[in-house]
Coordinates of C-alpha atoms in Angstrom, one line a residue:
M17 CA 33.4 25.2 -4.5
C18 CA 35.2 22.6 -6.7
A19 CA 34.9 22.7 -10.4
Y20 CA 36.4 21.6 -13.7
V21 CA 39.0 24.5 -14.8
L22 CA 40.2 24.7 -18.2
V23 CA 43.7 26.4 -18.2
A24 CA 44.8 27.7 -21.7
E25 CA 48.4 28.5 -21.5
D26 CA 51.3 28.0 -23.9
D27 CA 54.0 28.2 -21.5
P28 CA 54.4 24.9 -20.1
K29 CA 55.8 26.1 -16.8
Q30 CA 53.2 28.8 -16.0
A31 CA 50.6 25.9 -17.3
E32 CA 51.9 23.6 -14.4
L33 CA 52.2 25.9 -11.9
L34 CA 48.3 26.7 -12.4
R35 CA 47.5 23.2 -12.8
R36 CA 49.0 22.8 -9.0
Y37 CA 47.6 25.8 -7.2
L38 CA 44.2 24.9 -8.9
E39 CA 44.6 21.1 -8.0
R40 CA 45.3 22.0 -4.4
E41 CA 42.2 24.0 -4.2
G42 CA 40.4 20.8 -5.2
H43 CA 39.5 21.7 -8.5
E44 CA 39.8 19.2 -11.8
V45 CA 42.1 20.7 -14.2
R46 CA 42.3 20.2 -18.0
V47 CA 45.6 22.4 -19.7
V48 CA 45.9 23.0 -23.3
H49 CA 48.5 25.0 -25.2
D50 CA 47.0 26.7 -28.2
G51 CA 43.8 28.4 -28.9
R52 CA 42.2 25.7 -31.0
S53 CA 42.5 23.3 -28.6
A54 CA 41.0 25.9 -26.0
I55 CA 38.1 26.2 -28.2
D56 CA 37.7 22.9 -28.8
E57 CA 37.7 21.6 -25.0
A58 CA 35.3 24.5 -23.7
R59 CA 33.0 23.2 -26.5
Q60 CA 33.2 19.4 -25.7
G61 CA 34.2 19.3 -21.9
D62 CA 32.0 22.0 -20.3
P63 CA 34.3 23.8 -18.0
G64 CA 33.0 25.7 -15.1
L65 CA 36.1 28.3 -15.6
V66 CA 38.6 29.3 -18.4
L67 CA 41.7 30.7 -17.3
L68 CA 42.8 32.2 -20.8
D69 CA 46.3 33.0 -21.8
V70 CA 46.3 36.1 -24.5
M71 CA 49.3 35.2 -26.3
M72 CA 48.8 31.7 -27.7
P73 CA 49.5 30.0 -30.9
K74 CA 47.0 28.9 -33.6
V75 CA 44.1 31.0 -32.3
D76 CA 45.4 34.2 -29.8
G77 CA 43.4 34.1 -26.8
L78 CA 41.3 37.4 -27.6
D79 CA 39.8 35.6 -30.5
V80 CA 39.1 32.5 -28.4
C81 CA 37.6 34.6 -25.9
R82 CA 35.5 36.1 -28.5
V83 CA 34.6 32.8 -29.9
L84 CA 33.4 31.3 -26.7
R85 CA 31.5 34.4 -25.5
A86 CA 29.4 34.0 -28.5
E87 CA 28.6 30.6 -27.8
S88 CA 28.1 30.6 -23.8
D89 CA 28.4 32.4 -20.8
L90 CA 31.1 30.3 -19.2
P91 CA 33.4 32.3 -16.7
I92 CA 36.9 33.6 -18.4
L93 CA 39.4 34.9 -16.8
M94 CA 42.1 36.0 -19.0
L95 CA 45.9 36.1 -18.3
T96 CA 48.3 38.2 -20.4
A97 CA 51.6 40.0 -20.0
R98 CA 50.3 43.3 -21.9
S99 CA 49.3 45.6 -19.1
T100 CA 47.8 48.7 -20.9
E101 CA 44.3 50.1 -19.6
D102 CA 43.6 49.5 -23.9
D103 CA 44.4 46.0 -23.7
L104 CA 42.2 45.2 -20.5
L105 CA 39.3 47.1 -22.0
L106 CA 39.7 45.3 -25.3
G107 CA 39.4 42.0 -23.0
L108 CA 36.4 42.8 -21.3
D109 CA 34.8 44.2 -23.9
L110 CA 35.3 40.9 -26.1
G111 CA 33.6 39.6 -22.9
A112 CA 36.2 38.5 -20.3
D113 CA 34.8 38.4 -16.7
D114 CA 38.1 39.4 -15.1
Y115 CA 41.8 40.2 -16.2
M116 CA 45.2 39.8 -14.4
T117 CA 48.6 40.6 -15.9
K118 CA 51.6 38.7 -15.3
P119 CA 53.6 38.4 -13.3
Y120 CA 50.6 37.6 -11.3
S121 CA 50.2 36.2 -7.6
P122 CA 49.4 32.8 -7.7
R123 CA 47.4 33.5 -4.0
E124 CA 45.2 36.6 -5.8
L125 CA 44.5 34.2 -9.0
M126 CA 43.0 31.7 -6.6
A127 CA 41.5 34.4 -4.7
R128 CA 40.0 35.5 -8.2
V129 CA 38.8 32.0 -9.1
R130 CA 36.9 31.4 -6.1
T131 CA 35.1 34.6 -6.5
L132 CA 34.2 34.1 -10.1
L133 CA 33.0 30.3 -9.1
R134 CA 31.0 31.7 -6.3
R135 CA 29.3 34.0 -8.5
T136 CA 28.6 30.9 -10.8
G137 CA 27.1 28.9 -7.9
R138 CA 23.8 31.1 -7.7
S139 CA 23.6 31.1 -3.8
P140 CA 23.0 34.4 -2.6
E141 CA 19.1 35.6 -2.4
A142 CA 17.4 32.3 -2.8
G143 CA 14.1 32.3 -3.9
R144 CA 14.0 36.1 -4.7
L145 CA 13.4 37.7 -8.2
F146 CA 14.8 41.5 -8.7
Q147 CA 12.1 43.3 -11.0
A148 CA 12.6 47.0 -12.4
G149 CA 9.5 47.4 -15.0
D150 CA 9.8 44.5 -17.6
L151 CA 13.3 43.8 -16.4
A152 CA 13.6 40.6 -14.2
V153 CA 16.9 39.3 -12.5
D154 CA 16.8 36.1 -11.0
P155 CA 20.2 35.3 -8.9
V156 CA 19.8 31.7 -8.1
R157 CA 18.8 30.6 -12.1
H158 CA 21.6 33.5 -12.9
T159 CA 19.1 34.9 -15.6
V160 CA 18.0 38.1 -17.0
T161 CA 14.7 38.9 -19.0
V162 CA 13.4 41.8 -20.6
A163 CA 9.5 41.4 -21.1
G164 CA 10.2 37.7 -20.8
T165 CA 12.8 37.6 -23.4
P166 CA 15.9 36.1 -22.4
V167 CA 19.3 38.2 -22.2
D168 CA 22.5 36.6 -22.2
C169 CA 25.1 38.4 -19.8
T170 CA 28.6 37.8 -18.9
L171 CA 29.2 37.5 -15.1
A172 CA 30.4 40.9 -14.8
E173 CA 27.6 42.5 -16.6
F174 CA 25.2 40.2 -14.7
R175 CA 26.6 41.3 -11.4
I176 CA 25.9 44.9 -12.2
I177 CA 22.4 44.5 -13.5
E178 CA 21.7 42.3 -10.3
T179 CA 23.0 44.9 -8.1
L180 CA 21.0 47.7 -9.7
T181 CA 17.9 45.9 -10.1
A182 CA 18.1 44.8 -6.4
E183 CA 17.6 48.6 -5.6
P184 CA 15.8 50.5 -8.3
E185 CA 16.1 54.0 -8.8
R186 CA 19.0 54.0 -6.2
V187 CA 22.5 55.8 -7.7
F188 CA 25.4 53.8 -7.5
T189 CA 28.7 55.1 -8.1
R190 CA 31.2 53.4 -10.6
K191 CA 33.4 52.8 -7.8
Q192 CA 30.8 51.0 -5.9
L193 CA 29.9 48.7 -8.9
L194 CA 33.4 48.0 -9.7
E195 CA 33.8 46.6 -6.0
R196 CA 30.8 44.2 -6.9
I197 CA 32.5 43.0 -9.8
H198 CA 36.2 42.8 -9.0
G199 CA 36.5 43.5 -5.4
F200 CA 39.3 46.1 -4.0
D201 CA 41.7 45.7 -7.2
R202 CA 43.7 49.0 -7.5
F203 CA 44.9 47.8 -10.8
I204 CA 41.2 47.8 -12.4
T205 CA 39.9 51.4 -13.6
E206 CA 36.3 52.9 -13.2
R207 CA 36.6 52.9 -17.1
T208 CA 35.8 49.2 -16.6
V209 CA 32.2 50.0 -15.3
D210 CA 31.6 52.1 -18.5
V211 CA 32.4 49.4 -21.0
H212 CA 30.1 46.8 -19.1
V213 CA 27.3 49.4 -19.1
M214 CA 27.4 50.1 -22.6
N215 CA 27.4 46.6 -23.4
L216 CA 24.5 45.9 -21.3
R217 CA 22.8 48.8 -22.9
K218 CA 22.9 46.9 -26.1
K219 CA 21.3 44.1 -24.8
I220 CA 18.4 45.7 -22.5
E221 CA 17.6 49.2 -24.4
P222 CA 15.5 49.4 -27.1
D223 CA 17.5 52.1 -27.9
P224 CA 21.2 52.2 -26.5
R225 CA 22.0 55.6 -27.9
R226 CA 19.0 56.7 -26.0
P227 CA 18.6 54.7 -22.8
S228 CA 15.4 54.8 -20.9
R229 CA 16.3 52.0 -18.5
L230 CA 20.1 52.2 -17.3
L231 CA 20.7 55.8 -17.0
T232 CA 23.6 57.8 -16.5
V233 CA 23.7 60.4 -13.4
Y234 CA 26.3 62.8 -14.2
G235 CA 29.0 62.9 -11.9
V236 CA 27.9 60.1 -9.8
G237 CA 27.4 57.2 -11.7
Y238 CA 24.3 54.6 -12.8
K239 CA 20.9 54.0 -11.9
L240 CA 18.0 51.4 -13.2
T241 CA 14.7 53.0 -13.6
Q242 CA 11.4 51.7 -12.3
A243 CA 9.8 52.2 -16.2

């Protein structure tokens, strides 16, 4: 699956390496070296995926992520030398769909790119609509609605709600949900799922502090009710 990929990386050598690997995979690549240019190109060029370095001049990657996520649901994969869990969770909380720390394996990065693009391709479950009460998920059109009202989700949030809605009342562990989002990445912790669930509740629950749809099953994980 080939796509137009926007690379926002201030290090010319890293940017050129990313370009080579992406073009080898058949993607069209545009490289920018600062946050302001990243925002402008994302708005004008309509990329299928953004590889976004955190430490950039003019506007840093976290602020770029915040701006882009407020405007669209395009996939964002953040690249950073920061490796603490708090940094990772901050990026995900701002709407990033995935996160890799430097130095990274180019082969692993390309695998992450393929995964994000595959999820965006919306090929599975053609023609099926998953429903749980008044919440509906269309895997093909990549849409979520509550009582007919559209809900904007990041790719990671969509993957969680799609999984839960496909099997209402089934309890999924955090580990199972994490594998649906990031595969078997040992560097991503189960707290990541809690961040995505918290953000989902803000979007689908009448009162996120007293959830009635997306419930916690203490000591196990999460489930979606039919109510």
